[in-house]
Tab-separated table of C-alpha atoms and ligand atoms in Angstrom:
chain	number	residue	atom	x	y	z
A	13	MET	CA	8.857	-49.039	-8.821
A	14	SER	CA	9.903	-52.138	-10.656
A	15	LYS	CA	10.568	-51.877	-14.370
A	16	GLU	CA	9.349	-55.405	-14.952
A	17	VAL	CA	5.729	-54.797	-13.883
A	18	PRO	CA	3.508	-54.717	-17.001
A	19	ALA	CA	1.404	-51.636	-17.558
A	20	ALA	CA	-1.849	-53.462	-16.790
A	21	ASP	CA	-0.535	-54.577	-13.375
A	22	ARG	CA	0.621	-51.120	-12.527
A	23	ARG	CA	-2.862	-49.814	-13.228
A	24	ARG	CA	-4.232	-52.459	-10.934
A	25	ALA	CA	-1.902	-51.116	-8.224
A	26	LEU	CA	-3.787	-47.806	-8.155
A	27	PRO	CA	-6.537	-47.508	-5.509
A	28	SER	CA	-10.106	-46.687	-6.503
A	29	VAL	CA	-11.602	-43.263	-5.777
A	30	ASP	CA	-13.839	-44.862	-3.143
A	31	ALA	CA	-10.882	-46.532	-1.434
A	32	VAL	CA	-9.071	-43.194	-1.185
A	33	LEU	CA	-12.155	-41.408	0.140
A	34	HIS	CA	-12.573	-44.179	2.676
A	35	ALA	CA	-8.967	-43.718	3.743
A	36	ALA	CA	-9.627	-39.991	4.123
A	37	GLY	CA	-11.943	-40.723	7.043
A	38	GLU	CA	-15.281	-39.146	7.838
A	39	LEU	CA	-16.365	-36.380	5.480
A	40	ASP	CA	-19.594	-34.482	5.033
A	41	ALA	CA	-21.133	-34.456	1.558
A	42	HIS	CA	-19.647	-31.080	0.622
A	43	ALA	CA	-16.105	-31.904	1.730
A	44	ARG	CA	-16.416	-35.301	0.042
A	45	ARG	CA	-17.373	-33.724	-3.271
A	46	ARG	CA	-14.445	-31.314	-3.155
A	47	LEU	CA	-11.976	-34.027	-2.171
A	48	THR	CA	-13.256	-36.357	-4.890
A	49	LEU	CA	-12.121	-33.953	-7.603
A	50	ALA	CA	-8.590	-33.871	-6.206
A	51	VAL	CA	-8.538	-37.672	-5.770
A	52	ARG	CA	-9.584	-38.197	-9.410
A	53	GLU	CA	-6.821	-35.858	-10.552
A	54	ILE	CA	-4.184	-37.625	-8.486
A	55	ILE	CA	-5.204	-41.081	-9.691
A	56	ALA	CA	-5.213	-39.879	-13.312
A	57	GLU	CA	-1.746	-38.400	-12.888
A	58	ARG	CA	-0.384	-41.646	-11.417
A	59	ARG	CA	-1.995	-43.678	-14.167
A	60	ALA	CA	-0.171	-41.518	-16.695
A	61	SER	CA	3.155	-41.559	-14.867
A	62	GLY	CA	2.993	-45.192	-13.856
A	63	GLU	CA	4.040	-44.448	-10.274
A	64	PRO	CA	2.397	-46.563	-7.591
A	65	LEU	CA	0.007	-45.058	-5.067
A	66	ASP	CA	-1.655	-46.341	-1.932
A	67	ALA	CA	-4.998	-45.137	-0.633
A	68	ALA	CA	-3.674	-43.444	2.520
A	69	ALA	CA	-0.987	-41.516	0.614
A	70	ALA	CA	-3.521	-40.493	-2.022
A	71	ALA	CA	-5.901	-39.227	0.686
A	72	ARG	CA	-3.125	-37.154	2.272
A	73	GLU	CA	-2.100	-35.728	-1.075
A	74	ALA	CA	-5.695	-34.888	-1.992
A	75	ARG	CA	-6.223	-33.083	1.301
A	76	ALA	CA	-3.019	-31.114	0.817
A	77	ARG	CA	-4.072	-30.211	-2.701
A	78	VAL	CA	-7.475	-28.930	-1.570
A	79	ALA	CA	-5.870	-26.969	1.295
A	80	GLU	CA	-3.399	-25.404	-1.131
A	81	ARG	CA	-6.219	-24.399	-3.484
A	82	ASP	CA	-8.274	-22.953	-0.637
A	83	ARG	CA	-5.460	-20.813	0.634
A	84	PRO	CA	-6.165	-17.145	-0.117
A	85	THR	CA	-3.711	-15.557	-2.539
A	86	MET	CA	-3.707	-12.351	-0.477
A	87	ARG	CA	-1.975	-13.319	2.749
A	88	PRO	CA	-0.176	-11.539	5.587
A	89	VAL	CA	3.565	-11.378	4.904
A	90	LEU	CA	6.657	-10.239	6.758
A	91	ASN	CA	8.048	-7.197	4.954
A	92	ALA	CA	11.837	-7.476	5.157
A	93	THR	CA	12.379	-5.423	1.995
A	94	GLY	CA	13.471	-2.281	3.818
A	95	VAL	CA	10.728	-0.321	2.034
A	96	VAL	CA	8.319	1.108	4.604
A	97	LEU	CA	5.461	1.915	2.209
A	98	HIS	CA	5.663	-0.999	-0.200
A	99	THR	CA	2.760	-0.617	-2.625
A	100	ASN	CA	2.867	-4.316	-3.557
A	101	LEU	CA	2.753	-5.247	0.122
A	102	GLY	CA	-0.218	-3.072	1.028
A	103	ARG	CA	1.515	0.212	1.890
A	104	ALA	CA	0.940	1.427	5.472
A	105	PRO	CA	0.401	-1.244	8.122
A	106	LEU	CA	-2.309	0.010	10.478
A	107	SER	CA	-2.071	0.906	14.147
A	108	GLU	CA	-3.712	-1.186	16.854
A	109	ARG	CA	-6.231	1.603	17.383
A	110	ALA	CA	-7.143	1.618	13.673
A	111	ILE	CA	-7.468	-2.170	13.594
A	112	ALA	CA	-9.743	-2.104	16.652
A	113	ALA	CA	-11.865	0.607	15.031
A	114	MET	CA	-12.209	-1.463	11.851
A	115	ARG	CA	-13.333	-4.447	13.854
A	116	GLU	CA	-16.007	-2.373	15.582
A	117	ALA	CA	-17.156	-0.839	12.311
A	118	ALA	CA	-17.609	-4.269	10.783
A	119	GLY	CA	-20.962	-4.588	12.550
A	120	ALA	CA	-23.923	-2.225	12.459
A	121	VAL	CA	-22.672	1.368	12.782
A	122	SER	CA	-24.118	4.843	12.426
A	123	VAL	CA	-22.300	5.454	9.149
A	124	GLU	CA	-25.240	7.300	7.611
A	125	TYR	CA	-27.356	7.776	10.690
A	126	ASP	CA	-27.588	10.867	12.832
A	127	LEU	CA	-27.789	9.540	16.378
A	128	ALA	CA	-28.740	12.901	17.896
A	129	ALA	CA	-31.610	13.556	15.511
A	130	GLY	CA	-32.619	9.946	14.994
A	131	ARG	CA	-32.690	10.200	11.228
A	132	ARG	CA	-30.579	9.695	8.155
A	133	GLY	CA	-27.148	11.250	8.546
A	134	GLU	CA	-24.061	12.111	6.517
A	135	ARG	CA	-21.419	9.530	5.630
A	136	HIS	CA	-19.009	12.333	4.864
A	137	GLY	CA	-19.155	14.047	8.213
A	138	HIS	CA	-17.265	11.515	10.337
A	139	ALA	CA	-13.739	12.464	9.327
A	140	ALA	CA	-14.342	16.147	8.534
A	141	ARG	CA	-13.946	17.599	12.014
A	142	ILE	CA	-10.798	15.697	12.921
A	143	LEU	CA	-9.313	16.392	9.477
A	144	ALA	CA	-9.872	20.096	10.087
A	145	GLU	CA	-8.343	19.820	13.541
A	146	VAL	CA	-5.129	18.058	12.518
A	147	THR	CA	-4.518	19.858	9.200
A	148	GLY	CA	-5.812	23.354	9.933
A	149	ALA	CA	-8.212	23.181	6.977
A	150	GLU	CA	-11.770	24.530	7.145
A	151	ASP	CA	-13.241	21.259	5.930
A	152	GLY	CA	-12.342	17.914	4.414
A	153	VAL	CA	-13.809	15.028	2.501
A	154	VAL	CA	-12.708	11.403	2.151
A	155	VAL	CA	-12.895	9.208	-0.954
A	156	ASN	CA	-11.615	5.816	-2.008
A	157	ASN	CA	-8.038	6.819	-2.835
A	158	ASN	CA	-6.012	9.857	-3.791
A	159	ALA	CA	-6.361	9.203	-7.512
A	160	ALA	CA	-10.110	9.551	-6.945
A	161	ALA	CA	-9.606	12.691	-4.849
A	162	VAL	CA	-7.687	14.365	-7.694
A	163	LEU	CA	-10.296	13.251	-10.201
A	164	LEU	CA	-13.104	14.569	-8.013
A	165	ALA	CA	-11.417	17.916	-7.363
A	166	LEU	CA	-10.869	18.493	-11.079
A	167	ALA	CA	-14.341	17.306	-12.046
A	168	ALA	CA	-15.997	19.501	-9.413
A	169	LEU	CA	-13.912	22.607	-10.007
A	170	ALA	CA	-12.902	22.547	-13.656
A	171	ALA	CA	-15.035	20.218	-15.802
A	172	ARG	CA	-15.342	21.549	-19.360
A	173	ARG	CA	-12.802	24.202	-18.450
A	174	GLU	CA	-9.047	24.451	-18.681
A	175	VAL	CA	-6.600	23.320	-16.033
A	176	ILE	CA	-3.093	24.747	-16.061
A	177	VAL	CA	-0.271	22.353	-15.135
A	178	ALA	CA	3.504	22.781	-15.298
A	179	ARG	CA	5.114	20.496	-17.908
A	180	GLY	CA	7.483	19.141	-15.287
A	181	GLU	CA	4.508	17.954	-13.224
A	182	LEU	CA	2.715	15.919	-15.899
A	183	VAL	CA	3.806	12.765	-14.172
A	184	GLU	CA	2.956	9.108	-14.013
A	185	ILE	CA	2.621	8.042	-10.381
A	186	GLY	CA	2.740	4.313	-11.022
A	187	GLY	CA	0.035	1.761	-11.590
A	188	GLY	CA	-0.789	3.689	-14.763
A	189	PHE	CA	-1.962	6.825	-12.930
A	190	ARG	CA	-1.007	9.611	-15.308
A	191	ILE	CA	-1.956	13.180	-14.572
A	192	PRO	CA	-2.893	14.026	-18.225
A	193	ASP	CA	-5.213	10.973	-18.326
A	194	VAL	CA	-6.882	11.824	-15.023
A	195	LEU	CA	-7.390	15.352	-16.271
A	196	ALA	CA	-9.017	14.066	-19.433
A	197	ARG	CA	-11.326	11.776	-17.433
A	198	SER	CA	-12.418	14.651	-15.217
A	199	GLY	CA	-13.681	16.450	-18.304
A	200	ALA	CA	-11.137	19.236	-17.939
A	201	LYS	CA	-8.816	20.367	-20.693
A	202	LEU	CA	-5.092	20.342	-19.998
A	203	VAL	CA	-3.041	23.464	-20.642
A	204	GLU	CA	0.682	22.841	-20.247
A	205	VAL	CA	2.970	25.652	-19.234
A	206	GLY	CA	6.705	26.101	-18.758
A	207	THR	CA	9.408	23.615	-19.690
A	208	THR	CA	10.411	20.268	-18.229
A	209	ASN	CA	12.895	21.840	-15.826
A	210	ARG	CA	11.738	25.427	-15.320
A	211	THR	CA	8.336	26.998	-14.822
A	212	TYR	CA	7.620	30.462	-13.455
A	213	VAL	CA	4.489	32.166	-12.077
A	214	ARG	CA	4.441	34.334	-15.202
A	215	ASP	CA	4.006	31.175	-17.308
A	216	TYR	CA	0.843	30.363	-15.394
A	217	ALA	CA	-0.345	33.992	-15.455
A	218	ALA	CA	0.021	34.150	-19.234
A	219	ALA	CA	-2.040	30.973	-19.656
A	220	VAL	CA	-5.064	32.081	-17.595
A	221	THR	CA	-8.078	32.893	-19.796
A	222	GLU	CA	-11.816	33.093	-19.231
A	223	ARG	CA	-11.904	29.348	-19.925
A	224	THR	CA	-9.557	28.489	-17.041
A	225	GLY	CA	-11.065	26.518	-14.166
A	226	ALA	CA	-8.041	25.737	-12.034
A	227	ILE	CA	-4.307	25.630	-11.561
A	228	LEU	CA	-3.104	22.154	-10.584
A	229	ARG	CA	0.160	21.476	-8.801
A	230	VAL	CA	1.323	17.853	-8.577
A	231	HIS	CA	3.970	16.590	-6.205
A	232	SER	CA	6.834	14.817	-7.995
A	233	SER	CA	6.425	11.685	-5.931
A	234	ASN	CA	8.745	9.226	-7.569
A	235	PHE	CA	11.462	11.239	-9.277
A	236	ARG	CA	13.496	14.335	-8.738
A	237	VAL	CA	14.574	17.060	-11.114
A	238	VAL	CA	18.023	18.359	-10.276
A	239	GLY	CA	20.295	20.983	-11.772
A	240	PHE	CA	18.990	24.038	-13.617
A	241	THR	CA	15.450	24.011	-12.259
A	242	ALA	CA	12.789	26.467	-11.156
A	243	SER	CA	9.210	26.193	-10.078
A	244	ALA	CA	6.625	28.695	-8.951
A	245	ALA	CA	6.066	29.045	-5.223
A	246	SER	CA	2.712	27.655	-4.057
A	247	ARG	CA	2.012	30.975	-2.341
A	248	ASP	CA	2.352	32.834	-5.624
A	249	LEU	CA	0.142	30.352	-7.466
A	250	ALA	CA	-2.506	30.683	-4.754
A	251	LYS	CA	-2.378	34.482	-5.071
A	252	LEU	CA	-2.658	34.312	-8.862
A	253	ALA	CA	-5.606	31.912	-8.622
A	254	ARG	CA	-7.389	34.171	-6.149
A	255	GLU	CA	-6.837	37.263	-8.285
A	256	ARG	CA	-8.245	35.551	-11.373
A	257	GLY	CA	-11.115	33.839	-9.589
A	258	ILE	CA	-9.968	30.284	-10.324
A	259	ALA	CA	-9.172	27.353	-8.028
A	260	PHE	CA	-5.717	26.219	-6.950
A	261	VAL	CA	-5.579	22.451	-6.434
A	262	HIS	CA	-2.460	20.964	-4.854
A	263	ASP	CA	-2.011	17.179	-5.146
A	264	LEU	CA	0.541	16.404	-2.450
A	265	GLY	CA	0.532	12.654	-3.116
A	266	SER	CA	1.840	11.231	0.118
A	267	GLY	CA	0.786	14.076	2.320
A	268	THR	CA	2.635	14.052	5.591
A	269	LEU	CA	1.414	15.753	8.753
A	270	LEU	CA	4.804	15.372	10.470
A	271	GLU	CA	8.079	16.994	9.486
A	272	THR	CA	10.186	14.365	7.691
A	273	THR	CA	13.425	16.270	8.372
A	274	ARG	CA	13.175	15.145	12.004
A	275	TYR	CA	14.156	11.657	10.857
A	276	GLY	CA	17.150	12.522	8.714
A	277	LEU	CA	15.034	12.590	5.585
A	278	GLY	CA	14.659	15.395	3.066
A	279	ALA	CA	11.929	17.976	3.516
A	280	GLU	CA	8.540	16.794	2.331
A	281	GLU	CA	5.971	19.588	2.201
A	282	THR	CA	3.400	19.001	4.939
A	283	VAL	CA	-0.353	19.204	4.432
A	284	GLN	CA	-0.482	22.065	6.929
A	285	GLN	CA	2.135	23.985	4.923
A	286	ALA	CA	0.342	23.406	1.611
A	287	LEU	CA	-2.847	24.778	3.160
A	288	ALA	CA	-1.058	27.711	4.767
A	289	ASP	CA	0.371	28.511	1.336
A	290	GLY	CA	-3.164	29.130	0.178
A	291	ALA	CA	-4.316	26.097	-1.832
A	292	ASP	CA	-8.102	25.857	-2.179
A	293	VAL	CA	-7.851	22.066	-2.075
A	294	VAL	CA	-4.987	19.829	-0.981
A	295	THR	CA	-5.295	16.140	-1.841
A	296	PHE	CA	-3.313	13.229	-0.390
A	297	SER	CA	-3.405	9.499	0.292
A	298	GLY	CA	-4.568	7.825	3.478
A	299	ASP	CA	-2.107	4.939	3.213
A	300	LYS	CA	1.179	6.650	2.446
A	301	LEU	CA	2.945	8.795	5.055
A	302	LEU	CA	-0.312	9.401	6.897
A	303	GLY	CA	-0.058	5.758	7.954
A	304	GLY	CA	-3.726	4.851	7.637
A	305	PRO	CA	-6.040	2.856	5.368
A	306	GLN	CA	-6.374	3.256	1.615
A	307	ALA	CA	-8.233	6.522	1.179
A	308	GLY	CA	-8.057	9.792	-0.684
A	309	ILE	CA	-8.368	12.946	1.358
A	310	ALA	CA	-9.232	16.408	0.101
A	311	VAL	CA	-8.974	19.258	2.587
A	312	GLY	CA	-9.322	22.982	2.053
A	313	ARG	CA	-11.756	25.874	1.959
A	314	ALA	CA	-15.261	25.078	3.145
A	315	GLU	CA	-17.024	26.300	0.005
A	316	THR	CA	-14.620	24.375	-2.254
A	317	ILE	CA	-14.929	21.144	-0.273
A	318	ALA	CA	-18.729	21.571	-0.392
A	319	LYS	CA	-18.547	21.505	-4.201
A	320	LEU	CA	-16.572	18.251	-4.076
A	321	ARG	CA	-18.941	16.687	-1.589
A	322	SER	CA	-22.046	17.421	-3.637
A	323	HIS	CA	-20.579	16.290	-6.977
A	324	PRO	CA	-22.349	13.230	-8.524
A	325	LEU	CA	-18.995	11.421	-8.856
A	326	MET	CA	-18.811	11.346	-5.055
A	327	ARG	CA	-21.308	8.488	-4.922
A	328	ALA	CA	-19.037	6.285	-7.050
A	329	ILE	CA	-15.860	6.911	-5.081
A	330	ARG	CA	-17.136	7.159	-1.509
A	331	PRO	CA	-15.203	5.341	1.213
A	332	ASP	CA	-16.627	2.301	2.989
A	333	LYS	CA	-17.437	2.375	6.703
A	334	ILE	CA	-14.379	0.311	7.606
A	335	ALA	CA	-11.985	2.700	5.875
A	336	ILE	CA	-13.682	5.665	7.548
A	337	ALA	CA	-13.270	4.012	10.955
A	338	ALA	CA	-9.582	3.242	10.361
A	339	LEU	CA	-8.904	6.718	9.024
A	340	VAL	CA	-10.559	8.490	11.958
A	341	ALA	CA	-8.592	6.284	14.389
A	342	THR	CA	-5.361	7.057	12.518
A	343	LEU	CA	-6.035	10.792	12.560
A	344	ALA	CA	-6.772	10.544	16.288
A	345	ALA	CA	-3.126	9.583	16.850
A	346	TYR	CA	-2.078	12.917	15.324
A	347	ARG	CA	-4.686	14.770	17.379
A	348	ASP	CA	-3.402	13.083	20.542
A	349	GLY	CA	0.240	13.774	19.708
A	350	SER	CA	1.041	10.057	19.682
A	351	ALA	CA	1.528	9.487	15.931
A	352	GLU	CA	5.250	8.758	16.152
A	353	ARG	CA	4.781	6.224	18.943
A	354	GLU	CA	1.546	4.735	17.710
A	355	LEU	CA	1.518	4.558	13.906
A	356	PRO	CA	3.635	1.732	12.434
A	357	VAL	CA	4.823	3.893	9.529
A	358	TRP	CA	6.315	6.490	11.867
A	359	ARG	CA	7.621	3.899	14.293
A	360	MET	CA	9.511	2.357	11.374
A	361	ILE	CA	10.771	5.664	9.993
A	362	SER	CA	11.881	6.858	13.425
A	363	ALA	CA	13.752	3.651	14.337
A	364	SER	CA	17.367	4.612	15.054
A	365	PRO	CA	20.306	2.877	13.351
A	366	THR	CA	21.448	1.796	16.828
A	367	SER	CA	18.194	0.007	17.574
A	368	LEU	CA	18.131	-1.540	14.092
A	369	ALA	CA	21.717	-2.753	14.562
A	370	ARG	CA	20.868	-4.326	17.913
A	371	ARG	CA	17.840	-6.095	16.468
A	372	ALA	CA	19.776	-7.291	13.414
A	373	LYS	CA	22.462	-8.713	15.688
A	374	ALA	CA	19.860	-10.617	17.692
A	375	LEU	CA	18.216	-11.954	14.527
A	376	ALA	CA	21.568	-13.051	13.085
A	377	ALA	CA	22.456	-14.796	16.350
A	378	ALA	CA	19.151	-16.681	16.403
A	379	LEU	CA	19.553	-17.789	12.786
A	380	ALA	CA	23.191	-18.800	13.243
A	381	ALA	CA	22.296	-20.852	16.334
A	382	ALA	CA	19.839	-22.772	14.154
A	383	GLY	CA	22.477	-23.378	11.487
A	384	VAL	CA	21.485	-20.632	9.056
A	385	ALA	CA	24.684	-18.937	7.916
A	386	CYS	CA	24.329	-15.165	7.818
A	387	GLU	CA	25.818	-11.820	8.757
A	388	VAL	CA	24.638	-8.340	9.687
A	389	ILE	CA	25.141	-5.755	6.957
A	390	GLU	CA	24.574	-2.008	6.714
A	391	THR	CA	21.896	-1.024	4.230
A	392	ARG	CA	20.006	2.052	3.046
A	393	SER	CA	16.260	1.746	3.391
A	394	THR	CA	13.612	3.830	1.651
A	395	VAL	CA	10.208	5.187	2.583
A	396	GLY	CA	8.647	4.188	-0.745
A	397	GLY	CA	5.035	4.586	-1.808
A	398	GLY	CA	5.733	7.702	-3.813
A	399	SER	CA	7.211	9.600	-0.901
A	400	LEU	CA	10.614	11.190	-0.644
A	401	PRO	CA	12.134	10.043	-3.960
A	402	GLU	CA	15.862	9.263	-3.806
A	403	GLU	CA	15.867	9.697	-0.030
A	404	THR	CA	17.287	6.844	2.037
A	405	GLN	CA	17.850	6.121	5.700
A	406	PRO	CA	20.665	4.083	7.228
A	407	SER	CA	19.364	0.645	8.154
A	408	ARG	CA	20.550	-2.843	9.069
A	409	ALA	CA	19.813	-6.183	7.511
A	410	VAL	CA	20.742	-9.810	7.977
A	411	ALA	CA	22.244	-11.141	4.748
A	412	LEU	CA	21.844	-14.882	4.210
A	413	GLU	CA	24.551	-17.026	2.754
A	414	GLY	CA	23.541	-19.036	-0.274
A	415	HIS	CA	21.864	-18.769	-3.638
A	416	ALA	CA	19.807	-15.559	-3.464
A	417	THR	CA	17.050	-16.547	-5.894
A	418	ARG	CA	16.536	-19.997	-4.382
A	419	LEU	CA	16.559	-18.642	-0.830
A	420	ALA	CA	14.127	-15.897	-1.782
A	421	GLU	CA	11.776	-18.480	-3.216
A	422	ARG	CA	11.900	-20.608	-0.080
A	423	LEU	CA	11.224	-17.565	2.074
A	424	ARG	CA	8.248	-16.647	-0.089
A	425	ARG	CA	6.866	-20.122	0.495
A	426	ALA	CA	7.257	-19.827	4.271
A	427	ASP	CA	4.277	-19.329	6.534
A	428	PRO	CA	3.904	-16.377	6.768
A	429	PRO	CA	5.817	-15.599	3.581
A	430	VAL	CA	8.941	-13.507	4.157
A	431	ILE	CA	9.748	-10.959	1.455
A	432	GLY	CA	13.409	-10.002	1.516
A	433	HIS	CA	15.574	-7.681	-0.472
A	434	VAL	CA	18.214	-8.836	-2.950
A	435	ALA	CA	21.407	-6.779	-2.726
A	436	LEU	CA	24.762	-7.653	-4.259
A	437	GLU	CA	23.537	-11.140	-5.250
A	438	ARG	CA	22.563	-11.889	-1.688
A	439	ILE	CA	19.200	-11.953	-0.045
A	440	ALA	CA	19.003	-9.620	2.901
A	441	LEU	CA	16.338	-9.264	5.568
A	442	ASP	CA	16.126	-5.532	6.255
A	443	LEU	CA	14.628	-4.614	9.616
A	444	ARG	CA	13.494	-1.053	8.771
A	445	ALA	CA	9.959	-2.123	7.785
A	446	VAL	CA	9.660	-4.830	10.452
A	447	LEU	CA	8.152	-3.827	13.800
A	448	PRO	CA	10.243	-4.959	16.812
A	449	GLU	CA	7.349	-7.084	18.082
A	450	ASP	CA	7.604	-9.140	14.867
A	451	ASP	CA	11.345	-9.878	15.179
A	452	GLU	CA	10.840	-13.170	16.962
A	453	ARG	CA	8.287	-14.378	14.476
A	454	LEU	CA	10.614	-13.388	11.637
A	455	ALA	CA	13.430	-15.425	13.185
A	456	ARG	CA	11.177	-18.437	13.763
A	457	THR	CA	9.750	-18.302	10.241
A	458	VAL	CA	13.128	-17.988	8.542
A	459	ILE	CA	14.536	-20.834	10.625
A	460	ALA	CA	11.567	-23.059	9.828
A	461	ALA	CA	11.889	-22.274	6.123
A	462	LEU	CA	15.659	-22.607	5.760
A	463	ALA	CA	17.101	-24.676	8.566
A	464	ALA	CA	14.732	-27.615	8.205
A	465	LYS	CA	15.503	-29.065	4.780
A	466	GLY	CA	19.240	-28.420	4.627
A	467	ARG	CA	20.918	-25.394	3.129
A	468	THR	CA	20.670	-24.240	-0.447
B	17	PLP	C1	0.416	8.206	-4.856
B	17	PLP	C2	-0.022	9.430	-5.558
B	17	PLP	C3	-1.304	9.532	-6.119
B	17	PLP	C4	-2.263	8.383	-6.067
B	17	PLP	O1	-2.679	8.144	-4.771
B	17	PLP	P1	-3.466	6.769	-4.429
B	17	PLP	O2	-3.902	6.949	-3.028
B	17	PLP	O3	-2.498	5.659	-4.640
B	17	PLP	O4	-4.610	6.705	-5.372
B	17	PLP	C5	-1.667	10.706	-6.738
B	17	PLP	N1	-0.808	11.734	-6.823
B	17	PLP	C6	0.430	11.690	-6.297
B	17	PLP	C7	1.338	12.866	-6.456
B	17	PLP	C8	0.869	10.535	-5.658
B	17	PLP	O5	2.105	10.469	-5.147
């Protein structure tokens, strides 16, 4: 741009809206209207800045602007954070079987239609039988998420009555889900017992009155109390509840059906164990360690589950047909004994350090060959999603050389966006939460994002 050109001449150098639209080629009326807005904006900006603009460049820019605006904000990403259940990245990725089931359920399905009888059926029956089979419970019911399952259990079993909770379990799960608030919303009255670090069965026993509706136990999902601690055994709480004719509700949070100790992780109480210990209702999430869609699951005694199912709140928190389909397909993997091989969450958790090291080496080699300086590093990955607090697994990552913040930003702008992990001022691509079949795409995406426009 020449400094000598007077302002009036510069304005004359800008193309008209019509000229730009003409340069954009053939457009239907709708596309034309949408592009016109972007063209007007671009011309106005150039008029203000004084930069020149030709019609073809303006048309390209307008198209790019519209495409950028049309791009959904929720997009598939590559999770290289090393956190398997990353709440911000959608928690559990689904299995192929679950994805296929969701696709089928997207059309007309017998979600509330009894095919045998040819009349209206039960939405809540589809998952009940398989839930009973894989957990050992008498019955089960599915709702929108576990927060809703806890709310429903308390509303159905203890509204306008007291619920006894250990002080050390009055937790905030994250996303503002606080047990005392949920209790209040359910219409139950909270009775705290014990101290932050120690609570005994006798504390609960002393708090039971004729106003008590339930004892609630909440899994400490995201923190751990260490040192001088004590808590009542679930078995003893179940016995106390039975003796006094009240309900024992156990919110497991993540709710695993497989033993986590098999993968070098700490022991996480399984759903089967919680039921065997005598809880009337056990609640857990569908999209944490279960490895399925967002859902809340309540399993337990038939008569107790019946109370949940017939509660008016049920209508407001019922699952949609697509979630039901994905959940049933996920549970089928447990029924078939193929969960560890089939469900992405367990495939990730069970990946050995040796296999992660081999994959990291291959990724580093591919990046280096394309001129992206990097090295393989040892990391500790986590399960996340309110499971196994403080527990880590040995993992491997490819650390990139360069300015961590700037590299992270470029990776987030890649297609698909790559979300890495910043450790020791470096950005690292941890392979724990990446499935092996995505390794190549990860390499290609990182190379396209970083190798193209020179290094940062
Ligand atoms: C995660 C969690 C919840 C909430 O489950 P959502 O499925 O996210 O609603 C409730 N309780 C515990 C103990 C949890 O860990």
